[in-house]
Short mmCIF file of C-alpha atoms in Angstrom, two decimals:
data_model
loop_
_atom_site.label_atom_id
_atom_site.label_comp_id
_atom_site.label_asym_id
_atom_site.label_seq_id
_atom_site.Cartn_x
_atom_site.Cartn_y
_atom_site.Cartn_z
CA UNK A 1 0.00 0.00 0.00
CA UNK A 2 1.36 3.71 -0.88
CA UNK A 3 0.01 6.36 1.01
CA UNK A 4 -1.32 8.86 -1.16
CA UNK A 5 -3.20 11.64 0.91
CA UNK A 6 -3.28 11.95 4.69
CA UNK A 7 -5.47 14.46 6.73
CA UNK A 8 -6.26 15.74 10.34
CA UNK A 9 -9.62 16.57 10.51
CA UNK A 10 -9.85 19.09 13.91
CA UNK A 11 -12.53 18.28 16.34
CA UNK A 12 -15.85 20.03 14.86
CA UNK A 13 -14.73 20.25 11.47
CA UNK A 14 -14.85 18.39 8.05
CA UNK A 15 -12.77 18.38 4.97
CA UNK A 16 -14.32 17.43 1.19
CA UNK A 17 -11.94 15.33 -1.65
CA UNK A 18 -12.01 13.16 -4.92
CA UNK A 19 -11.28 9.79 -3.84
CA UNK A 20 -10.28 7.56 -7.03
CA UNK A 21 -11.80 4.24 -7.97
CA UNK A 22 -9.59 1.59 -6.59
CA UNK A 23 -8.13 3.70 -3.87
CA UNK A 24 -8.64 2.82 -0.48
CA UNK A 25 -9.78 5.01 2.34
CA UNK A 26 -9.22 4.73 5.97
CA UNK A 27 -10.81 6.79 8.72
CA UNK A 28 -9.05 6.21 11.97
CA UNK A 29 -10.44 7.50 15.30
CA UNK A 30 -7.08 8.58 17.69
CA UNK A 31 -8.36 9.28 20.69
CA UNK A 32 -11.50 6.38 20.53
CA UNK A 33 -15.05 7.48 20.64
CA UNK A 34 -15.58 9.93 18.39
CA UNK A 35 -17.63 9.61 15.33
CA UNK A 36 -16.87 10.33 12.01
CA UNK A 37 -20.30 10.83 9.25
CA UNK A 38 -19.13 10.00 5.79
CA UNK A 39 -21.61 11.45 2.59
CA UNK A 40 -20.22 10.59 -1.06
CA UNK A 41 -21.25 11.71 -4.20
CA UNK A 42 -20.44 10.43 -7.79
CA UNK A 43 -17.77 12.37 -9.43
CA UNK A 44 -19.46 11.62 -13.20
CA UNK A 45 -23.21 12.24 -11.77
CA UNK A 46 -23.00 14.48 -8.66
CA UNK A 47 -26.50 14.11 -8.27
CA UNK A 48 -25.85 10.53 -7.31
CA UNK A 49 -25.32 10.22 -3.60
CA UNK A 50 -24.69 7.77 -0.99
CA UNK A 51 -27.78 6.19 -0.56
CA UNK A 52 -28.82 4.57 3.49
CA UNK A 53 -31.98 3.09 1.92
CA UNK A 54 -30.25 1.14 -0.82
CA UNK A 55 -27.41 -0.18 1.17
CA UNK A 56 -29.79 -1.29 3.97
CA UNK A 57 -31.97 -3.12 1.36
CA UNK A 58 -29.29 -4.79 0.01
CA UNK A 59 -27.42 -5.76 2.88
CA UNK A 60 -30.55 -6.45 5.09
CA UNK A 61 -28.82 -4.91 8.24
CA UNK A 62 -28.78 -2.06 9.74
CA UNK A 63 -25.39 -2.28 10.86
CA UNK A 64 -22.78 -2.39 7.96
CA UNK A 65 -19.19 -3.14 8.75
CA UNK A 66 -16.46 -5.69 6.55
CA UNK A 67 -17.80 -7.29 3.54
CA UNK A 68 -21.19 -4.70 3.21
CA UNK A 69 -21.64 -2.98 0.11
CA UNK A 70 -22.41 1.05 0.37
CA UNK A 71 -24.73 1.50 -3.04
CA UNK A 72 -25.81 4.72 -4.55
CA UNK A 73 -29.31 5.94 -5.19
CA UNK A 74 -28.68 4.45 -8.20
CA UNK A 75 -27.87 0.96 -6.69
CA UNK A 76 -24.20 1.56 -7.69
CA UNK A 77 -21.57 0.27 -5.69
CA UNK A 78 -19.49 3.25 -4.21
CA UNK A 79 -17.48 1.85 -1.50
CA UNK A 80 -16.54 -1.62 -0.19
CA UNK A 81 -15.91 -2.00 3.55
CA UNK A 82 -12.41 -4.39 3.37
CA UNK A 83 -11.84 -3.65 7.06
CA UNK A 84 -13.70 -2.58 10.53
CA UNK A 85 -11.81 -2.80 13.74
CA UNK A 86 -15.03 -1.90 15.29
CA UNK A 87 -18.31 -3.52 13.95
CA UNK A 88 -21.34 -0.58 14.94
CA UNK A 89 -21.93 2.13 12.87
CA UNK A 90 -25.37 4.52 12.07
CA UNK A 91 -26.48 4.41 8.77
CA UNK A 92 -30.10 5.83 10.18
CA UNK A 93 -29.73 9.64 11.65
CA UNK A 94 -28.86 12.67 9.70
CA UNK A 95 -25.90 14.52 9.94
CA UNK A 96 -26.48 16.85 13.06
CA UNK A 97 -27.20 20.72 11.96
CA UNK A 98 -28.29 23.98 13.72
CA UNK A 99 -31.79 22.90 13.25
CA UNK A 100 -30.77 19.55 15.65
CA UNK A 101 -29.39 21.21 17.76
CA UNK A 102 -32.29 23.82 18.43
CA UNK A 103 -35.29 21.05 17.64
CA UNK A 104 -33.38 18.56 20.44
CA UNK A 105 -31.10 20.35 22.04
CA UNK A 106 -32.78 23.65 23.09
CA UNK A 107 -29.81 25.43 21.69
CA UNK A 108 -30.52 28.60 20.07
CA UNK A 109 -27.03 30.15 19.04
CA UNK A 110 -24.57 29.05 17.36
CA UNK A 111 -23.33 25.39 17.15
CA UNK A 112 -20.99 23.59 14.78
CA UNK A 113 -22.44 21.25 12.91
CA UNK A 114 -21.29 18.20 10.35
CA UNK A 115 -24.24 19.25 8.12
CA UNK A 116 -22.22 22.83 8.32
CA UNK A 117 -19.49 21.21 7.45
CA UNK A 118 -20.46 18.89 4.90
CA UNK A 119 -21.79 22.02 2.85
CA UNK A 120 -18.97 24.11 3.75
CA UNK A 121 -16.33 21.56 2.22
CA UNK A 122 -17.98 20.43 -0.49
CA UNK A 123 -19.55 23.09 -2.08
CA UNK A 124 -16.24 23.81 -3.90
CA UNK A 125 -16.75 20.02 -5.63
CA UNK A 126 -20.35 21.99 -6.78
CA UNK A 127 -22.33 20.29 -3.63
CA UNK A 128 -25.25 22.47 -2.56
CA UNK A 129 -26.91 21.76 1.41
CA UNK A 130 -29.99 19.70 -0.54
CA UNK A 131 -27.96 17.26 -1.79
CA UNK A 132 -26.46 16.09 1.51
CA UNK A 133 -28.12 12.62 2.06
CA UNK A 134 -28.20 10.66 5.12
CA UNK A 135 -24.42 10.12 5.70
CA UNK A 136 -22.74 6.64 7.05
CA UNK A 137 -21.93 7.44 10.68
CA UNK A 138 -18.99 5.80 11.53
CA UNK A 139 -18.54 4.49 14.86
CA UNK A 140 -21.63 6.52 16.00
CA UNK A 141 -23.28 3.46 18.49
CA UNK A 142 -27.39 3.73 18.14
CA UNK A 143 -28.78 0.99 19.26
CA UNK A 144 -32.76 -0.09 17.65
CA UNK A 145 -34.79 -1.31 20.86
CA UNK A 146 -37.39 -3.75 20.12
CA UNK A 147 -40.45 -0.68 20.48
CA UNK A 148 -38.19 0.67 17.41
CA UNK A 149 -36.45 3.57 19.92
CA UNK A 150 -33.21 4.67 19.48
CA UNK A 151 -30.69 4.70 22.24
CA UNK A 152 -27.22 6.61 21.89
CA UNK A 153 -24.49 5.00 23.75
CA UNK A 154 -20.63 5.91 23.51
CA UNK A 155 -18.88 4.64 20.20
CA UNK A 156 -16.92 1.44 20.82
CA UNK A 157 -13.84 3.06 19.07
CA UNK A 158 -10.90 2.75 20.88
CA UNK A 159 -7.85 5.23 20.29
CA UNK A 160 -6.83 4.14 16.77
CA UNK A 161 -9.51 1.78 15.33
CA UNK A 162 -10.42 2.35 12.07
CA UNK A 163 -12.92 1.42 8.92
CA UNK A 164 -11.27 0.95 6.15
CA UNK A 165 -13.60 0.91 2.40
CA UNK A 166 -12.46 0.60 -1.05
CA UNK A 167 -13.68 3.01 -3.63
CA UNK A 168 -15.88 1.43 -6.51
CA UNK A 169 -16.23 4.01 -9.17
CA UNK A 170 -15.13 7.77 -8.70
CA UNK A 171 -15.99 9.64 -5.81
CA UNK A 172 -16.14 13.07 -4.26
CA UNK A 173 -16.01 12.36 -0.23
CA UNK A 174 -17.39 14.64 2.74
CA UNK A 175 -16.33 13.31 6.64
CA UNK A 176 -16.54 15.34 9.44
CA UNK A 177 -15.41 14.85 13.12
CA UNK A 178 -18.84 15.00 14.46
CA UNK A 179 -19.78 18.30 16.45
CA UNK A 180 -22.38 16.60 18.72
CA UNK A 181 -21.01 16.07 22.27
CA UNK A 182 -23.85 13.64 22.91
CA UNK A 183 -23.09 11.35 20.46
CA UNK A 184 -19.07 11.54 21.51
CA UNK A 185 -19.35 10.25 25.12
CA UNK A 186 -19.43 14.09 26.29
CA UNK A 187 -16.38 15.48 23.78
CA UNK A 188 -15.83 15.82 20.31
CA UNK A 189 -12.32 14.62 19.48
CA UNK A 190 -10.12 15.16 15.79
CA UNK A 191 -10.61 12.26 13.19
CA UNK A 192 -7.53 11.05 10.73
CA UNK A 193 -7.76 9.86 7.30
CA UNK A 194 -5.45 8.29 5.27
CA UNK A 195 -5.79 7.39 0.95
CA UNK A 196 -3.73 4.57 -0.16
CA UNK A 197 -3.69 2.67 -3.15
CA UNK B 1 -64.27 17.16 6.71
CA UNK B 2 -65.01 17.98 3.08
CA UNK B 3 -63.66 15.77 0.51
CA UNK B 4 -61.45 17.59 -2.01
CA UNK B 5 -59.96 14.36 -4.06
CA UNK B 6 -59.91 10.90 -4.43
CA UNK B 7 -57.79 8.14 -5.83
CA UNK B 8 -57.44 4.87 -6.63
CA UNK B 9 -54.48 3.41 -7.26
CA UNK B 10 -54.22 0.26 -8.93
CA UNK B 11 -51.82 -2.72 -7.68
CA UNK B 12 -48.06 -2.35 -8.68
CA UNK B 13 -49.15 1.10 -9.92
CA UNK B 14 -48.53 5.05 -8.51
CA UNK B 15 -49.66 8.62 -8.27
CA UNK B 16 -48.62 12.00 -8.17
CA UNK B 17 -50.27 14.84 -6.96
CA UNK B 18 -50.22 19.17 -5.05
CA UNK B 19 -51.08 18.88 -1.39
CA UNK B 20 -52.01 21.99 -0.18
CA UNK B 21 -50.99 23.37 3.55
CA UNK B 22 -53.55 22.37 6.28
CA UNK B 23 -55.12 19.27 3.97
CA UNK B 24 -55.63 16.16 5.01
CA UNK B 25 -54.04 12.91 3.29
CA UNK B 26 -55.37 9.54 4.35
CA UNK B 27 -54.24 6.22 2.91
CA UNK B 28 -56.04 3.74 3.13
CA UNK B 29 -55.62 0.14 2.39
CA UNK B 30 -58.93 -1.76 0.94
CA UNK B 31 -57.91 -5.07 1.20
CA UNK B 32 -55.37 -5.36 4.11
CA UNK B 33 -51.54 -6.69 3.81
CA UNK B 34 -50.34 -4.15 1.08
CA UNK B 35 -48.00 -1.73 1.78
CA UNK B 36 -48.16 2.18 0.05
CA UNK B 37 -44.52 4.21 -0.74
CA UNK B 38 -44.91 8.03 0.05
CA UNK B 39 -42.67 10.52 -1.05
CA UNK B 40 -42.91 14.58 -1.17
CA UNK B 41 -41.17 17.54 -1.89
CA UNK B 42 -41.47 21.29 -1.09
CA UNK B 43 -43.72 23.35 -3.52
CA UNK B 44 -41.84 26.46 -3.13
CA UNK B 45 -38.59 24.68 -2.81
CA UNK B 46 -38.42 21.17 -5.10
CA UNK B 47 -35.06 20.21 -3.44
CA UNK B 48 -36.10 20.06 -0.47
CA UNK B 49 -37.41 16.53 1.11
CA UNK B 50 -38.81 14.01 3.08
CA UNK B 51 -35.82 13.18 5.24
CA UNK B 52 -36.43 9.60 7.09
CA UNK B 53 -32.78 10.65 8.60
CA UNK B 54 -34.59 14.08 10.17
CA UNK B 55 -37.70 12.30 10.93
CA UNK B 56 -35.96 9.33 12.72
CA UNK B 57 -33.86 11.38 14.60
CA UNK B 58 -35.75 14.84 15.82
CA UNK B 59 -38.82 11.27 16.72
CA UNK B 60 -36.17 9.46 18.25
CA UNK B 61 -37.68 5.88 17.16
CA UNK B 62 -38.02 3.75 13.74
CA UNK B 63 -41.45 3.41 13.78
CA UNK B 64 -43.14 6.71 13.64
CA UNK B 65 -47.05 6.69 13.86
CA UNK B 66 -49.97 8.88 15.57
CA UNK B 67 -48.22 12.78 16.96
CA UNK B 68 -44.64 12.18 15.36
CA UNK B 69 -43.66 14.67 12.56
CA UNK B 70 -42.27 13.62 9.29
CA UNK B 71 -39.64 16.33 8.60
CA UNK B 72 -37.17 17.58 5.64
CA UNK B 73 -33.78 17.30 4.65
CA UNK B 74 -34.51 21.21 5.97
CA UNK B 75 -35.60 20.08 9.46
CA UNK B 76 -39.43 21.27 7.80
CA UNK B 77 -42.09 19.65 9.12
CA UNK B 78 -43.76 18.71 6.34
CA UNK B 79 -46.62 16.40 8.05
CA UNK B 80 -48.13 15.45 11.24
CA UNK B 81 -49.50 11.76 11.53
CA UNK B 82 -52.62 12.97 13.05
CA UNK B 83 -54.75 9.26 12.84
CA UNK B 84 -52.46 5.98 12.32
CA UNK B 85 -55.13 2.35 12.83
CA UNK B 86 -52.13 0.21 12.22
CA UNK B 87 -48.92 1.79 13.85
CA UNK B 88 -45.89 0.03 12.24
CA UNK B 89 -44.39 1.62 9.23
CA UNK B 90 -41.00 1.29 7.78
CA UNK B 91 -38.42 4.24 7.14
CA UNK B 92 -35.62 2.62 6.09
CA UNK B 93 -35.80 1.01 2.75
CA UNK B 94 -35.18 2.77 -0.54
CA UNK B 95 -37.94 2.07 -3.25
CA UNK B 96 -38.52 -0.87 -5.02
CA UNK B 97 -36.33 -0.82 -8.09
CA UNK B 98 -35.42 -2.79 -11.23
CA UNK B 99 -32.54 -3.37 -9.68
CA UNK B 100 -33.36 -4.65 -6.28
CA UNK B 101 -35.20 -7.05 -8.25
CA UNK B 102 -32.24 -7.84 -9.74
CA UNK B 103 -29.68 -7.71 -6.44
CA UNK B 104 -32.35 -9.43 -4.00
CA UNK B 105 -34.22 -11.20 -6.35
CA UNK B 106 -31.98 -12.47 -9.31
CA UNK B 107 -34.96 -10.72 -11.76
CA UNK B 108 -33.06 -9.75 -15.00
CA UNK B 109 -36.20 -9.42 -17.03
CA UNK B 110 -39.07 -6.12 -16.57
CA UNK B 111 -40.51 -5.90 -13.03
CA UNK B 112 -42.95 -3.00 -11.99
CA UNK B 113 -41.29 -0.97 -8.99
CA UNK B 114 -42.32 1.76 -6.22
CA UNK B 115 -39.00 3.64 -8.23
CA UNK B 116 -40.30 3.44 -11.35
CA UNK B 117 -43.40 4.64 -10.93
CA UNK B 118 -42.57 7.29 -8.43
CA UNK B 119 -40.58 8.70 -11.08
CA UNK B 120 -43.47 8.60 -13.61
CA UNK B 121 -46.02 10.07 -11.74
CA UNK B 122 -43.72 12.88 -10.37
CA UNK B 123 -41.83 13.88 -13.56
CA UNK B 124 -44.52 16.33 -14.49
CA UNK B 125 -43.70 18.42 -11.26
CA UNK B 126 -40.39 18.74 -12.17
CA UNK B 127 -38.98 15.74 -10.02
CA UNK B 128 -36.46 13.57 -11.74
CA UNK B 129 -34.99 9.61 -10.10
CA UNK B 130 -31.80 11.06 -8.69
CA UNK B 131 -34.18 13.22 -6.10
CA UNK B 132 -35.88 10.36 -4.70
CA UNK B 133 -35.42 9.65 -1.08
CA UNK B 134 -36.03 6.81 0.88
CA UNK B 135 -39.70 6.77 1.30
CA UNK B 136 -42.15 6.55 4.44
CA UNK B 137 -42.78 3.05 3.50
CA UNK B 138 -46.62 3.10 4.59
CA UNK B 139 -48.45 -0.57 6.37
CA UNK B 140 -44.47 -2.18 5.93
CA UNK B 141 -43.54 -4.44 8.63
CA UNK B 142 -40.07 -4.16 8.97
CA UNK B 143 -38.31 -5.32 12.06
CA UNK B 144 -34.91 -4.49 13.64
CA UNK B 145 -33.54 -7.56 15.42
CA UNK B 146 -31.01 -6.91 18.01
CA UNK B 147 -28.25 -8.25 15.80
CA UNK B 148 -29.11 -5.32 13.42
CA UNK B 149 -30.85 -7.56 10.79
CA UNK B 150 -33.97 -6.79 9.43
CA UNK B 151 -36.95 -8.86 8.75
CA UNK B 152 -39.68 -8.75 6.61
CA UNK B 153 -43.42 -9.81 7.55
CA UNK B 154 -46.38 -9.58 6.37
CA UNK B 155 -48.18 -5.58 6.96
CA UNK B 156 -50.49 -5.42 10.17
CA UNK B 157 -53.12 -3.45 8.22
CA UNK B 158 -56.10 -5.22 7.62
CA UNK B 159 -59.09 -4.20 5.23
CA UNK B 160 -59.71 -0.55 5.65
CA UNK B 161 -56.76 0.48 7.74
CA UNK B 162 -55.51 3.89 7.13
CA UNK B 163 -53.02 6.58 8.00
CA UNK B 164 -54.17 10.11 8.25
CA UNK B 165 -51.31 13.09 7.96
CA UNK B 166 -51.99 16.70 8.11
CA UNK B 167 -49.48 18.70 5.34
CA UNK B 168 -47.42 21.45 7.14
CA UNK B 169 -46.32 23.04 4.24
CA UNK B 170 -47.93 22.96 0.62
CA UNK B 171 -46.32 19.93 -0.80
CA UNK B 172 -45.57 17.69 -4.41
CA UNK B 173 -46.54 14.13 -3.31
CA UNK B 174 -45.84 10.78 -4.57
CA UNK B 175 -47.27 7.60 -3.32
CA UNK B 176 -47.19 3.88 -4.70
CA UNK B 177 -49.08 0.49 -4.24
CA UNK B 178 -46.14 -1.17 -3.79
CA UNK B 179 -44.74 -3.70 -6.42
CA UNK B 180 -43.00 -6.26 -4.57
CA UNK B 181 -44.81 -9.09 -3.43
CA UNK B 182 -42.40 -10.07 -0.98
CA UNK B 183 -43.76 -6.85 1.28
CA UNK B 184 -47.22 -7.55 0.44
CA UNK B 185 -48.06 -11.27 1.92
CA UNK B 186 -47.54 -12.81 -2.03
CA UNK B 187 -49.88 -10.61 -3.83
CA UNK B 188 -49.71 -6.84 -4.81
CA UNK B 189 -53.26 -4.47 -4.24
CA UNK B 190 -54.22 -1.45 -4.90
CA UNK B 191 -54.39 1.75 -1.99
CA UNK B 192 -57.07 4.15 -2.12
CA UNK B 193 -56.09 8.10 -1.70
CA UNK B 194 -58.26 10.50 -0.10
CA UNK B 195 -57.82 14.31 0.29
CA UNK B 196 -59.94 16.28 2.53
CA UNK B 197 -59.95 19.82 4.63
#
């Protein structure tokens, strides 16, 4: 493996990038419970977006992890999961936004957000706020109870486990270091990820 | 309650249709054990959407039913479930498509879908396949096991059941007899469609 791109994503923020078909991403947690949300896009059809609907269907779980399949709206396969040091993952809420946090939080100011994020760091690749679909929420650990309620517990990251996926066809990539302290068992910590080929 | 519209909608077979602010949708299943795909969009804004990833999350369950809010990928509400006689809907799987016949079903050959004719029914308001979300999958009875895997049974609703949401906002709707028998107890019906104030 070659390493061909390597970033530090800051607690709170995100970054945006074309990820090649073939190339292999890995999104490493450093410090352990912190969750990462992952959106993708095609780069030949940017109106075709990670799709949580398809991938369910097809995989008939909710929770993803090695060998799982993340399809497109289209039912195209954009990333393969080759390795998960961890096992949960969300593939059900939406990225959290100002409009969480003042709907469930109570908070009326200002709060980072991933959906911020997501817009702010892809919008250069020609992604508008609309198009951000429900993103894979790595290591996030939501729990379905059997009345259907969802229960947040701390991710089981520990410092340095990782998911690693193999691009399918041509992608532009959002992740974020999630912003919600809730989800983050009480602090939202940086996120690293690394391209190789 | 006066009666404004009224549709029938044959087996395997869809509509689309303006809601207007403060109007009543019901759904209603004749003939029990057959599930009904809705979809909608803003008026004012067509990219915006029904978000199961807001409506899950701000409801803080799977199955949403009577007093829970089906939102936007704008945190909108854009319905109330005001009347619900069956109470176990599915938000999580994408449409029906040629190609989950295909993937699940090993179905090369023509199959109706819940895609297919969402996309028919709603291309004369200006939506288009790519801005499809995963629908409120009306009557499906989808369950989470704790392992994360989902099973399929047959729908609770018997003759006459019916769902009854209030439109927050005025609305482009789309809404299916859904096309896979799988969902439906072996046989595809139709869904009756009435809109009242």
């Amino acid at each position: 493996m070659t390493l061909i791109a390597q970033y530090h994503v800051e607690a709170q923020t995100g970054i945006g990038f074309l990820l090649q078909q073939g190339h292999i991403l890995t999104v490493i947690d450093p410090q352990g419970e912190q969750v990462a949300d992952l959106v993708a896009f095609g780069q030949s059809y940017k109106t075709e977006w990670l799709s949580s609907g398809r991938s369910i269907d097809y995989s008939e779980t909710i929770y993803l992890t090695t060998g799982h399949v993340l399809y497109s709206n289209r039912s195209t396969p954009m990333f393969t999961i080759v390795e998960d040091t961890v096992g949960k993952h969300d593939f059900l809420f939406a990225a959290c936004s100002s409009e969480m946090f003042r709907i469930l939080g109570g908070i009326e100011g200002y709060h980072p957000s991933c959906f911020e994020n997501l817009v702010k760091n892809l919008s250069p690749f020609g992604i508008t706020g609309d198009m951000i679909p429900t993103p894979f929420n790595l290591f996030m650990n939501a729990s379905v109870l059997p009345t259907g309620q969802i229960k947040i517990a701390p991710p089981l990251s520990r410092p340095g486990s990782f998911v690693r996926l193999r691009a399918e066809i041509n992608l532009i990539v959002g992740i974020t270091a999630c912003s919600t302290e809730a989800c983050n068992n009480g602090t939202c910590k940086p996120i690293d990820v690394e391209i190789t080929n």
